[in-house]
Backbone as a ProteinNet text record, in pm:
[ID]
protein_1_A
[PRIMARY]
XXXXXXXXXXXXXXXXXXXXXXXXXXXXXXXXXXXXXXXXXXXXXXXXXXXXXXXXXXXXXXXXXXXXXXXXXXXXXXXXXXXXXXXXXXXXXXXXXXXXXXXXXXX
[TERTIARY]
83.3	-0.1	87.9	47.2	122.5	107.2	206.2	203.1	122.2	99.5	31	-93.8	-174.1	-294.9	-258.6	-333	-316.2	-445.3	-557.5	-687.5	-757.6	-815.6	-895	-1038.1	-1129	-1273.2	-1322.4	-1388.6	-1433.4	-1584	-1662.3	-1808.3	-1870.5	-1923.8	-1993.3	-2136.8	-2186.6	-2324.8	-2374.4	-2503.6	-2567.5	-2634.3	-2638.8	-2709.9	-2860.3	-2933	-3079.4	-3137.4	-3251.9	-3316.2	-3336.7	-3306	-3323.5	-3206.2	-3107.5	-2989	-2886.4	-2856	-2759.9	-2617	-2524.6	-2383.1	-2340.2	-2387.7	-2351.7	-2395.7	-2518.2	-2570.9	-2493	-2468.7	-2395.7	-2254.6	-2186.1	-2050.2	-2047.7	-2148.5	-2155.7	-2175.2	-2262.2	-2284.8	-2159.2	-2089.7	-1966.2	-1858.2	-1851	-1754.1	-1782.7	-1909.1	-1946.3	-1912.6	-1942.9	-1911.5	-1761.3	-1681.4	-1536.6	-1488.9	-1532.9	-1486	-1534.2	-1663	-1722.6	-1714.3	-1708.1	-1708.3	-1576	-1532.3	-1414.4	-1283.9	-1258.3	-1128.9	-1091.1	-1185.6	-1147.8	-1118.8	-1155.8	-1138.9	-993.5	-948.8	-814.7	-809.8	-704.8	-688.4	-739	-817.2	-860.6	-739.6	-718.1	-602.7	-646.2	-733	-778.5	-900.3	-963.5	-1085	-1084.8	-1131.1	-1153	-1297.3	-1364.5	-1497.9	-1483.6	-1501.6	-1483.8	-1619.5	-1628.2	-1752.2	-1726.1	-1812.2	-1800.6	-1885	-1857.8	-1928.9	-2079.6	-2121.2	-2264.5	-2334.5	-2262.2	-2320.6	-2312.4	-2261.5	-2244.8	-2114.1	-2098.7	-1983.8	-1917.4	-1793.6	-1724.2	-1660.1	-1691.9	-1635.8	-1518.8	-1399.9	-1278.9	-1224.3	-1212.9	-1160.4	-1044.7	-931.9	-812.6	-804.5	-778	-768.3	-632.4	-586.5	-458.9	-465.9	-582.6	-594.6	-740.1	-759.8	-894.5	-965.8	-891.9	-951.5	-1004.9	-928.9	-975.3	-1102.4	-1105.6	-1225.9	-1344.5	-1322.6	-1431.5	-1490.4	-1407.7	-1456	-1546.1	-1504.1	-1585.2	-1720.3	-1720.8	-1845.1	-1942.2	-1889.3	-1974.6	-2052	-1995	-2056.9	-2117.3	-2092	-2135.8	-2286.8	-2362.2	-2507.8	-2576.7	-2510.4	-2574.7	-2521.3	-2421	-2364.2	-2447.1	-2486.6	-2571	-2511.9	-2382.9	-2321.8	-2327	-2309.6	-2318.3	-2462.5	-2557.4	-2697.5	-2735.7	-2687	-2715.6	-2655.6	-2532.6	-2470	-2545.5	-2578.6	-2649.2	-2785.1	-2847.9	-2976.4	-2963.5	-2842.6	-2818.4	-2802.4	-2791.3	-2767.7	-2898.8	-2898.7	-3018.8	-3062.9	-2968.9	-3000.9	-2886.7	-2891.9	-2781.2	-2753.9	-2857.8	-2835.1	-2759.3	-2792.3	-2720	-2576.4	-2554.2	-2418.2	-2337.6	-2398.4	-2330.5	-2298.6	-2390.8	-2368.4	-2260.1	-2244.1	-2144.3	-2006	-1998.9	-1871.1	-1769.3	-1648.9	-1539	-1421.6	-1334.6	-1215.4	-1093.3	-994.7	-872.1	-753.5	-660.9	-534.3	-446	-385.1	-298.5	-164.1	-135.2	-13.3	109.7	89.4	199.7	141.3	217.6	173.9	293	282.7	393.9	374.2	287.7	268.5	374.4
-119	-0.1	125.5	227.1	351.9	420.7	502.8	577	705.2	751.3	878.5	855.2	960.2	952.7	936.8	852.3	836.1	868.3	884.8	906.9	1023.3	1113.9	1222.7	1208.6	1200.6	1197.1	1341.3	1386.3	1525.3	1523.4	1579.8	1573.2	1711.2	1771.1	1900.1	1877.4	1971	1960.4	2094	2101.2	2214.9	2163.4	2249.1	2213.8	2216.5	2132.1	2128.3	2260.1	2301.1	2422.2	2414	2522.3	2528	2474.8	2414	2363.1	2475.7	2519.7	2628.6	2578.1	2672.3	2635.5	2567.7	2619.7	2563.2	2417.6	2389.8	2252.3	2161.7	2209.2	2129.8	2098.3	2198.3	2176.3	2081.2	2088	1993.6	1851	1832.9	1699.5	1649.1	1739	1700.6	1661.6	1735.4	1703.1	1565.3	1539.5	1408.9	1296.4	1316.8	1216.4	1187.5	1292.9	1275	1198.6	1241.9	1180.8	1037.5	1014.4	885	781.6	826.5	730.3	728.6	842.4	844	817.8	895.1	887.2	746	665.5	530.3	432.7	470.6	378.8	367.2	245.5	229.1	300.7	375.2	440	581.8	626.5	766.5	852.1	960.8	1048	1184.1	1253.4	1384.7	1427.5	1534	1582.7	1734.6	1792.1	1935.3	1956.8	2051.4	2091.3	2234.7	2253.6	2383.5	2448.6	2580.1	2654.2	2759.5	2760.5	2858.6	2982	3091.5	3216.4	3203.8	3111.3	3094.2	3007.3	2966.9	2886.7	2737.2	2694.7	2551.3	2505	2374.7	2313.8	2210.8	2179.2	2064.5	1990	1862.7	1776.9	1702	1719.1	1654.7	1561.8	1434.3	1335.4	1262.8	1260.7	1193.2	1053.4	955.6	814.8	759.9	666.9	601.6	519.4	461.5	379.2	372.1	330	309	198.6	100.3	-8.5	42.4	131	189.1	270.8	345.9	422.9	330.2	221	125.7	69.1	39.3	-11.6	92.1	218.3	325.8	337.3	330.4	343.6	229.9	112.4	-4	14.4	86	97.5	234.3	332.7	470.5	483.9	417.7	438.4	386.8	301.4	245.1	304.2	389.2	446.2	567.9	576.8	687.7	826.2	844.5	975.9	1011.8	913.3	937.1	970.1	897.4	925.3	1066.4	1110.9	1246.9	1351.5	1327.4	1421	1423	1307.1	1301.6	1371.5	1367.8	1434.9	1587.2	1638.3	1782.9	1828.6	1734.8	1769.3	1791.3	1886.5	1917.5	1796.1	1729.8	1613.9	1512.4	1425.4	1330.5	1242.7	1203.9	1120	1195	1323	1404.3	1424.3	1443.9	1459.6	1333	1218.7	1091.7	1074.8	1116.7	1105	1201.8	1315.4	1415	1383.6	1284.7	1249.3	1210.2	1262.3	1229.1	1179.8	1104	1050.7	1088.6	1140	1183.8	1109.9	1070	1016.6	1134.8	1130.8	1239.7	1221.9	1313.6	1304.9	1351.5	1448.8	1500.7	1561.3	1557.3	1610.2	1676.7	1807.3	1881.6	1910.6	1836.1	1859.5	1788.3
0	0	0	-74.9	-70.9	64.9	99.4	225.7	213.7	91.8	68.6	-15.3	-24	-105.4	-252.7	-321.7	-465.9	-540.9	-467.9	-529.5	-460.5	-540.3	-486.7	-535.9	-440.9	-470.1	-468	-575.6	-591.8	-616.7	-523.3	-534	-513.6	-621.3	-606.8	-559.6	-477.6	-430.8	-378.5	-354.8	-288.3	-161.9	-61	61.1	33.1	103.5	91.2	142.1	88.9	138	290.2	357.5	501.7	582.5	516.8	587.9	594.6	713.7	733.5	716	693.1	686.6	816.2	928	1058.9	1069.1	1028.3	1034.3	938.8	817.2	719.4	769.1	823.1	872	990.6	1076.3	1188.9	1138.8	1039.7	982.7	911.2	841.7	772.2	872.6	983	1087.2	1147.4	1175.1	1231.2	1133.3	1005.6	903.9	902.8	910.5	909.9	1032.3	1149.8	1275.1	1292.3	1268.1	1301.3	1189	1064.8	954.4	879	827.8	742.1	815.9	921.4	989.4	1035.4	1085.2	1126.6	1011	889.3	776.7	734.2	705.8	649.6	514.1	490.3	360.8	352.8	451.7	452.3	485.3	407.8	429.7	481.4	408	451.4	371.6	419.7	356.4	357.4	246.1	235	192.9	254.5	210.6	161.3	32	-31.5	-53.9	-29.8	-51.6	-158.5	-259.9	-366.9	-335.2	-405.5	-381.3	-404.3	-489.4	-516.3	-411.4	-308.3	-201.2	-223.4	-337.2	-361.1	-297.3	-288.7	-221.9	-312	-279.4	-336.6	-219	-208.6	-105.2	-168.3	-113.6	-164.3	-56.9	-90.1	4.4	-60.9	8.6	-41.5	19	-67.6	-28.7	-67.5	10.1	-17.4	-146.7	-174.6	-294.9	-339.4	-463.4	-515.3	-437.2	-392.5	-314.9	-180.8	-115.8	10.7	-11.1	-119.9	-153.7	-175.3	-244.6	-273.3	-144.8	-46.5	82.7	147.5	145	204.3	134.3	4.2	-72	-41.9	-15.2	14.6	144.4	238.7	371.2	400.8	316.9	346	360.2	275.8	274.3	400	474.1	593.6	724.1	717.3	839.6	882.7	1010.1	1055.5	1030	1047.8	1024.6	875.9	790.2	646.2	607	662.3	632.8	674.4	791	837.3	743.1	696.4	603.2	471.4	417.4	289	297.7	414.4	433.3	423.5	438.4	426.9	282.6	189	49.5	-23.4	-114.4	-192.9	-273.9	-337.2	-421.2	-411.3	-309.5	-290.6	-412.4	-486.2	-604.3	-712.2	-732.2	-830.9	-787.8	-658.6	-608.4	-635.4	-610.5	-637	-784	-869.4	-1013.4	-1060.6	-990.2	-1028.2	-970.7	-882.3	-819	-925.8	-908.8	-998.7	-916.5	-981.2	-916.1	-997.9	-928.2	-992.8	-932.2	-1016.3	-967.8	-932	-815.9	-773.2	-844.7	-934.9	-1014.9	-938.9	-850.2	-768	-641.9	-533.8	-405.1	-338.6	-316.7	-258.7	-110	-41.8	101.7	180.7
[MASK]
+++++++++++++++++++++++++++++++++++++++++++++++++++++++++++++++++++++++++++++++++++++++++++++++++++++++++++

């Protein structure tokens, strides 16, 4: 297994109507602490906010296999379900998800 991230998951989305930034960030924090961080292969996460109020969720994984394990269990984890409930259209967000190979990392 590589020691560093090799895969970046990039998912654009909008918060559901009535979901405040505070609520969304709390749900994202819980998802990170309770679901992502304990997973083998999770490296780090960035939640980016654009000027139009939309977001991009970026999660770095050690490998595509580690990402696949997370995807298999995400839909049934309570913290993930709470985060997905904050999204305007979770299915559209899932369809918009992209995966990038990290070509270089200067951290």
